Amino acid sequence: MNNFEALEKEILDKKFRKKLYAGYDPEDVDIFFDKIISYIKDINITISEYRKKNNDNSEKIKELEQKLEQKESIINEINFQLESIKKEGYHMLPFMQEMSNMKKEIKKLSKKETKNKK
């Protein structure tokens, strides 16, 4: 039982002695306490809703943190590969240029063959 439920129970169970000459009208007191209980119930419901939202948001945060870790891992891998390409790629540049030239020559030859067949 939480504090609000205990307070609600205490208010509901509270009994007042009647005085003969002075005091408050018991009906007015009951009406006032009913309003207080209603307010406490509303607060309790609101707190429960916020707790649920908080739990839901905590779950979402965990999911997003996992996704972020995955993306950071991918970025780190890509950066590693880029660094490797930069280091090794410069040594391969002459070979890559020669391959590019060979592709161009093959295209030229293919065009000539196509023209000759017509």
Backbone as a printed PyTorch tensor [residue, N CA C, xyz], in Angstrom:
tensor([[[  0.8630,  -1.1800,   0.0000],
         [  0.0000,   0.0000,   0.0000],
         [  0.9020,   1.2330,   0.0000]],

        [[  0.6940,   2.1340,  -0.9620],
         [  1.5230,   3.3360,  -1.0220],
         [  0.9660,   4.4150,  -0.0810]],

        [[  1.6830,   5.5190,   0.0200],
         [  1.3010,   6.5880,   0.9500],
         [ -0.0720,   7.1740,   0.6480]],

        [[ -0.3720,   7.3050,  -0.6550],
         [ -1.6720,   7.8710,  -1.0240],
         [ -2.8100,   6.9340,  -0.6390]],

        [[ -2.6100,   5.6440,  -0.8560],
         [ -3.6460,   4.6820,  -0.4870],
         [ -3.8460,   4.6600,   1.0280]],

        [[ -2.7480,   4.7500,   1.7780],
         [ -2.8350,   4.7660,   3.2440],
         [ -3.5730,   6.0210,   3.7120]],

        [[ -3.2640,   7.1560,   3.0870],
         [ -3.9310,   8.4020,   3.4610],
         [ -5.4190,   8.3260,   3.1120]],

        [[ -5.7140,   7.7710,   1.9470],
         [ -7.1110,   7.6180,   1.5440],
         [ -7.8690,   6.7650,   2.5530]],

        [[ -7.2530,   5.6610,   2.9530],
         [ -7.9020,   4.7680,   3.9340],
         [ -8.0930,   5.4870,   5.2720]],

        [[ -7.0700,   6.2140,   5.6850],
         [ -7.1610,   6.9390,   6.9570],
         [ -8.2980,   7.9620,   6.9140]],

        [[ -8.4190,   8.6670,   5.7810],
         [ -9.4830,   9.6620,   5.6460],
         [-10.8510,   8.9900,   5.6630]],

        [[-10.9460,   7.8780,   4.9370],
         [-12.2290,   7.1680,   4.8960],
         [-12.6370,   6.6260,   6.2640]],

        [[-11.6630,   6.1360,   7.0030],
         [-11.9460,   5.5000,   8.2890],
         [-12.0270,   6.4860,   9.4610]],

        [[-11.6490,   7.7280,   9.2230],
         [-11.6000,   8.7170,  10.2990],
         [-13.0050,   8.9930,  10.8440]],

        [[-13.1350,   8.9250,  12.1210],
         [-14.4090,   9.2220,  12.8050],
         [-14.1680,  10.3780,  13.7660]],

        [[-15.1280,  11.2540,  13.8260],
         [-15.0280,  12.4120,  14.7070],
         [-16.1000,  12.2940,  15.7910]],

        [[-15.7150,  12.7330,  16.9750],
         [-16.7060,  12.7670,  18.0540],
         [-17.6090,  13.9700,  17.8530]],

        [[-18.8400,  13.7900,  18.1840],
         [-19.7930,  14.8880,  18.0620],
         [-19.7760,  15.6930,  19.3520]],

        [[-19.7960,  16.9850,  19.1900],
         [-19.8610,  17.8780,  20.3470],
         [-21.2870,  18.4020,  20.4510]],

        [[-21.6590,  18.6520,  21.6100],
         [-23.0240,  19.1040,  21.8160],
         [-23.2240,  20.5640,  21.4300]],

        [[-22.2330,  21.4040,  21.7110],
         [-22.4720,  22.8360,  21.5400],
         [-21.7960,  23.4370,  20.3170]],

        [[-20.6110,  22.9900,  20.0000],
         [-19.8830,  23.6120,  18.8910],
         [-19.2470,  22.5230,  18.0480]],

        [[-18.8000,  22.9200,  16.9040],
         [-18.1330,  21.9460,  16.0280],
         [-18.6020,  22.1260,  14.5880]],

        [[-18.1390,  21.2450,  13.7600],
         [-18.4830,  21.3070,  12.3380],
         [-19.6150,  20.3390,  12.0400]],

        [[-20.3330,  20.6880,  11.0150],
         [-21.4080,  19.8110,  10.5660],
         [-20.7560,  18.5490,   9.9780]],

        [[-21.0780,  17.3700,  10.5100],
         [-20.4640,  16.1290,  10.0270],
         [-20.6700,  15.9130,   8.5200]],

        [[-21.7870,  16.3430,   8.0060],
         [-22.0450,  16.1830,   6.5750],
         [-21.0760,  17.0360,   5.7540]],

        [[-20.8260,  18.2710,   6.2140],
         [-19.8630,  19.1390,   5.5240],
         [-18.4580,  18.5260,   5.5630]],

        [[-18.0950,  17.9680,   6.6960],
         [-16.7830,  17.3330,   6.8550],
         [-16.6720,  16.1510,   5.8880]],

        [[-17.7150,  15.3350,   5.8180],
         [-17.7050,  14.1780,   4.9080],
         [-17.5700,  14.6200,   3.4550]],

        [[-18.2910,  15.6420,   3.0620],
         [-18.2110,  16.1500,   1.6840],
         [-16.7880,  16.6370,   1.3760]],

        [[-16.2070,  17.3740,   2.3320],
         [-14.8480,  17.8750,   2.1470],
         [-13.8570,  16.7200,   2.0080]],

        [[-13.9650,  15.7270,   2.8670],
         [-13.0640,  14.5760,   2.7990],
         [-13.2710,  13.7790,   1.5090]],

        [[-14.4930,  13.7010,   1.0290],
         [-14.7450,  13.0170,  -0.2400],
         [-13.9990,  13.7190,  -1.3860]],

        [[-13.9880,  15.0590,  -1.3470],
         [-13.2490,  15.8120,  -2.3660],
         [-11.7480,  15.5240,  -2.2710]],

        [[-11.2430,  15.4820,  -1.0470],
         [ -9.8130,  15.2010,  -0.8380],
         [ -9.4710,  13.8050,  -1.3640]],

        [[-10.3220,  12.8350,  -1.0570],
         [-10.0870,  11.4540,  -1.5190],
         [-10.0970,  11.4010,  -3.0420]],

        [[-11.0420,  12.0780,  -3.6580],
         [-11.1230,  12.1010,  -5.1170],
         [ -9.8410,  12.7000,  -5.7090]],

        [[ -9.3710,  13.7720,  -5.1080],
         [ -8.1500,  14.4200,  -5.5740],
         [ -6.9520,  13.4770,  -5.4190]],

        [[ -6.8730,  12.7950,  -4.3020],
         [ -5.7710,  11.8570,  -4.0560],
         [ -5.8090,  10.7150,  -5.0740]],

        [[ -7.0140,  10.2240,  -5.3800],
         [ -7.1310,   9.1630,  -6.3830],
         [ -6.6440,   9.6500,  -7.7430]],

        [[ -7.0320,  10.8740,  -8.1070],
         [ -6.5830,  11.4390,  -9.3880],
         [ -5.0590,  11.5590,  -9.4330]],

        [[ -4.4870,  12.0170,  -8.3420],
         [ -3.0270,  12.1500,  -8.2660],
         [ -2.3770,  10.7730,  -8.3950]],

        [[ -2.9410,   9.7920,  -7.7230],
         [ -2.3980,   8.4340,  -7.7710],
         [ -2.4460,   7.8750,  -9.1950]],

        [[ -3.5490,   8.1190,  -9.9020],
         [ -3.6720,   7.6720, -11.2920],
         [ -2.6290,   8.3700, -12.1660]],

        [[ -2.4750,   9.6710, -11.9730],
         [ -1.4980,  10.4320, -12.7430],
         [ -0.0820,   9.9180, -12.4930]],

        [[  0.2340,   9.6490, -11.2460],
         [  1.5620,   9.1180, -10.9110],
         [  1.7750,   7.7750, -11.5910]],

        [[  0.7650,   6.9280, -11.5720],
         [  0.8750,   5.6190, -12.2340],
         [  1.1050,   5.7770, -13.7340]],

        [[  0.3900,   6.7020, -14.3440],
         [  0.5620,   6.9420, -15.7800],
         [  1.9740,   7.4310, -16.0820]],

        [[  2.4850,   8.3470, -15.2530],
         [  3.8340,   8.8520, -15.4670],
         [  4.8770,   7.7580, -15.2600]],

        [[  4.6490,   6.8930, -14.2950],
         [  5.5820,   5.7740, -14.0810],
         [  5.6060,   4.8620, -15.3050]],

        [[  4.4390,   4.5910, -15.8630],
         [  4.3690,   3.7300, -17.0520],
         [  5.0940,   4.4040, -18.2200]],

        [[  4.8240,   5.7060, -18.4270],
         [  5.4980,   6.4260, -19.5020],
         [  7.0110,   6.4130, -19.2930]],

        [[  7.4220,   6.5800, -18.0440],
         [  8.8410,   6.5670, -17.7180],
         [  9.4580,   5.2130, -18.0630]],

        [[  8.7580,   4.1310, -17.7040],
         [  9.2460,   2.7910, -18.0340],
         [  9.3150,   2.5900, -19.5410]],

        [[  8.2620,   3.0390, -20.2510],
         [  8.2560,   2.9280, -21.7110],
         [  9.4210,   3.7000, -22.3090]],

        [[  9.6380,   4.9100, -21.8070],
         [ 10.7320,   5.7330, -22.3200],
         [ 12.0860,   5.1160, -22.0010]],

        [[ 12.2070,   4.4890, -20.8440],
         [ 13.4620,   3.8220, -20.4810],
         [ 13.7550,   2.6930, -21.4680]],

        [[ 12.7140,   1.9520, -21.8420],
         [ 12.8700,   0.8710, -22.8230],
         [ 13.3170,   1.4480, -24.1720]],

        [[ 12.6760,   2.5500, -24.5850],
         [ 13.0330,   3.1690, -25.8600],
         [ 14.4730,   3.6650, -25.8380]],

        [[ 14.8800,   4.2300, -24.7140],
         [ 16.2540,   4.7230, -24.5810],
         [ 17.2400,   3.5680, -24.7230]],

        [[ 16.9400,   2.4300, -24.0850],
         [ 17.8180,   1.2580, -24.2030],
         [ 17.9190,   0.7980, -25.6530]],

        [[ 16.7790,   0.7530, -26.3510],
         [ 16.7720,   0.3510, -27.7580],
         [ 17.6230,   1.3040, -28.5970]],

        [[ 17.4460,   2.6070, -28.3640],
         [ 18.2020,   3.5990, -29.1260],
         [ 19.6970,   3.5180, -28.8180]],

        [[ 20.0360,   3.2540, -27.5630],
         [ 21.4450,   3.1070, -27.1980],
         [ 22.0590,   1.9080, -27.9160]],

        [[ 21.2990,   0.8100, -28.0150],
         [ 21.8000,  -0.3690, -28.7280],
         [ 21.9970,  -0.0590, -30.2120]],

        [[ 21.0220,   0.6420, -30.8140],
         [ 21.1450,   1.0040, -32.2220],
         [ 22.3500,   1.9190, -32.4340]],

        [[ 22.5390,   2.8540, -31.5030],
         [ 23.6730,   3.7720, -31.6020],
         [ 24.9920,   2.9950, -31.5330]],

        [[ 25.0690,   2.0400, -30.6210],
         [ 26.2800,   1.2290, -30.5150],
         [ 26.5410,   0.4650, -31.8130]],

        [[ 25.4770,  -0.0890, -32.4130],
         [ 25.6320,  -0.8140, -33.6780],
         [ 26.1370,   0.1140, -34.7710]],

        [[ 25.5400,   1.3120, -34.8550],
         [ 25.9330,   2.2630, -35.8900],
         [ 27.3730,   2.7320, -35.6620]],

        [[ 27.7520,   2.9580, -34.3990],
         [ 29.1260,   3.3720, -34.1070],
         [ 30.1050,   2.2730, -34.5020]],

        [[ 29.7090,   1.0260, -34.2710],
         [ 30.5520,  -0.0940, -34.6590],
         [ 30.7360,  -0.1310, -36.1720]],

        [[ 29.6620,   0.0850, -36.9160],
         [ 29.7340,   0.1110, -38.3770],
         [ 30.6170,   1.2650, -38.8420]],

        [[ 30.4320,   2.4340, -38.2330],
         [ 31.2430,   3.6050, -38.5980],
         [ 32.7240,   3.3370, -38.3230]],

        [[ 33.0070,   2.7230, -37.1860],
         [ 34.4010,   2.3990, -36.8640],
         [ 34.9950,   1.4380, -37.8880]],

        [[ 34.2160,   0.4540, -38.3070],
         [ 34.6800,  -0.5040, -39.3140],
         [ 34.9370,   0.1950, -40.6440]],

        [[ 34.0180,   1.0640, -41.0420],
         [ 34.1940,   1.8050, -42.2980],
         [ 35.4380,   2.6860, -42.2230]],

        [[ 35.6230,   3.3780, -41.0960],
         [ 36.8130,   4.2190, -40.9320],
         [ 38.0880,   3.3860, -41.0120]],

        [[ 38.0560,   2.2040, -40.4030],
         [ 39.2210,   1.3190, -40.4630],
         [ 39.5080,   0.9170, -41.9090]],

        [[ 38.4510,   0.5510, -42.6320],
         [ 38.6290,   0.1600, -44.0290],
         [ 39.1360,   1.3240, -44.8710]],

        [[ 38.6130,   2.5250, -44.6260],
         [ 39.0850,   3.7020, -45.3620],
         [ 40.5690,   3.9570, -45.1080]],

        [[ 40.9680,   3.8340, -43.8610],
         [ 42.3930,   4.0260, -43.5340],
         [ 43.2480,   2.9860, -44.2340]],

        [[ 42.7530,   1.7470, -44.2680],
         [ 43.4910,   0.6870, -44.9640],
         [ 43.6080,   0.9950, -46.4480]],

        [[ 42.5110,   1.4440, -47.0330],
         [ 42.5250,   1.7900, -48.4590],
         [ 43.4880,   2.9380, -48.7160]],

        [[ 43.4590,   3.9280, -47.8170],
         [ 44.3800,   5.0630, -47.9960],
         [ 45.8250,   4.5840, -47.9630]],

        [[ 46.1490,   3.7210, -47.0020],
         [ 47.5380,   3.2490, -46.8650],
         [ 47.9250,   2.3480, -48.0270]],

        [[ 47.0640,   1.3970, -48.3530],
         [ 47.3940,   0.4220, -49.3850],
         [ 47.0170,   0.9200, -50.7770]],

        [[ 46.0480,   1.7790, -50.8200],
         [ 45.5440,   2.2410, -52.1160],
         [ 46.5660,   3.0020, -52.9210]],

        [[ 47.4140,   3.7640, -52.2980],
         [ 48.4100,   4.5420, -53.0180],
         [ 49.4030,   3.6280, -53.7300]],

        [[ 49.6690,   2.4790, -53.1380],
         [ 50.5710,   1.5280, -53.7700],
         [ 49.9030,   0.8860, -54.9800]],

        [[ 48.5880,   0.8220, -54.9420],
         [ 47.8390,   0.1830, -56.0140],
         [ 47.4590,   1.1670, -57.1290]],

        [[ 47.7340,   2.4330, -56.9460],
         [ 47.3070,   3.4470, -57.9030],
         [ 47.8130,   3.1790, -59.3300]],

        [[ 49.0740,   2.8810, -59.5170],
         [ 49.5270,   2.6100, -60.8960],
         [ 48.7870,   1.4180, -61.5170]],

        [[ 48.5800,   0.3810, -60.7370],
         [ 47.8660,  -0.8000, -61.2320],
         [ 46.4240,  -0.4400, -61.6030]],

        [[ 45.7770,   0.3460, -60.7480],
         [ 44.3910,   0.7430, -60.9970],
         [ 44.3040,   1.6170, -62.2520]],

        [[ 45.2970,   2.5070, -62.4740],
         [ 45.3120,   3.3410, -63.6750],
         [ 45.4710,   2.4770, -64.9240]],

        [[ 46.3440,   1.4930, -64.8380],
         [ 46.5570,   0.5990, -65.9700],
         [ 45.2840,  -0.1960, -66.2730]],

        [[ 44.5780,  -0.6490, -65.2270],
         [ 43.3210,  -1.3730, -65.4090],
         [ 42.2830,  -0.4740, -66.0770]],

        [[ 42.2350,   0.7690, -65.6500],
         [ 41.2960,   1.7210, -66.2380],
         [ 41.6030,   1.9290, -67.7160]],

        [[ 42.8860,   2.0490, -68.0380],
         [ 43.2860,   2.2090, -69.4380],
         [ 42.9170,   0.9730, -70.2570]],

        [[ 43.0820,  -0.1880, -69.6640],
         [ 42.7440,  -1.4350, -70.3590],
         [ 41.2370,  -1.4980, -70.6350]],

        [[ 40.4330,  -1.0610, -69.6820],
         [ 38.9760,  -1.0360, -69.8760],
         [ 38.6160,  -0.1340, -71.0490]],

        [[ 39.2740,   1.0130, -71.1150],
         [ 39.0150,   1.9520, -72.2070],
         [ 39.3690,   1.3250, -73.5520]],

        [[ 40.4810,   0.6450, -73.5930],
         [ 40.9090,  -0.0030, -74.8300],
         [ 39.9380,  -1.0990, -75.2480]],

        [[ 39.4570,  -1.8650, -74.2660],
         [ 38.4960,  -2.9320, -74.5500],
         [ 37.2120,  -2.3370, -75.1080]],

        [[ 36.7420,  -1.2340, -74.5560],
         [ 35.5430,  -0.5700, -75.0660],
         [ 35.7440,  -0.1140, -76.5000]],

        [[ 36.9340,   0.4560, -76.7710],
         [ 37.2290,   0.9210, -78.1320],
         [ 37.1960,  -0.2490, -79.1130]],

        [[ 37.8190,  -1.3460, -78.6990],
         [ 37.8530,  -2.5300, -79.5600],
         [ 36.4480,  -3.0860, -79.7840]],

        [[ 35.6400,  -3.0730, -78.7270],
         [ 34.2680,  -3.5750, -78.8510],
         [ 33.4670,  -2.7170, -79.8090]],

        [[ 33.6630,  -1.4130, -79.7710],
         [ 32.9440,  -0.5120, -80.6840],
         [ 33.3840,  -0.7620, -82.1230]],

        [[ 34.6910,  -0.9570, -82.3190],
         [ 35.2090,  -1.2120, -83.6690],
         [ 34.6310,  -2.5130, -84.2120]],

        [[ 34.5840,  -3.5400, -83.3780],
         [ 34.0460,  -4.8330, -83.8170],
         [ 32.5790,  -4.7080, -84.1840]],

        [[ 31.8420,  -3.9210, -83.3720],
         [ 30.4260,  -3.7300, -83.6420],
         [ 30.2390,  -3.0180, -84.9760]],

        [[ 31.0670,  -2.0320, -85.2540],
         [ 30.9860,  -1.2950, -86.5120],
         [ 31.3310,  -2.1910, -87.7000]],

        [[ 32.3560,  -3.0240, -87.5140],
         [ 32.7970,  -3.8960, -88.5900],
         [ 31.7490,  -4.9600, -88.9300]],

        [[ 30.9700,  -5.3990, -87.9660],
         [ 29.9560,  -6.4190, -88.2030],
         [ 28.7860,  -5.8620, -88.9960]],

        [[ 28.5680,  -4.5780, -88.9240],
         [ 27.4220,  -3.9480, -89.6020],
         [ 27.7500,  -3.8120, -91.0180]]])
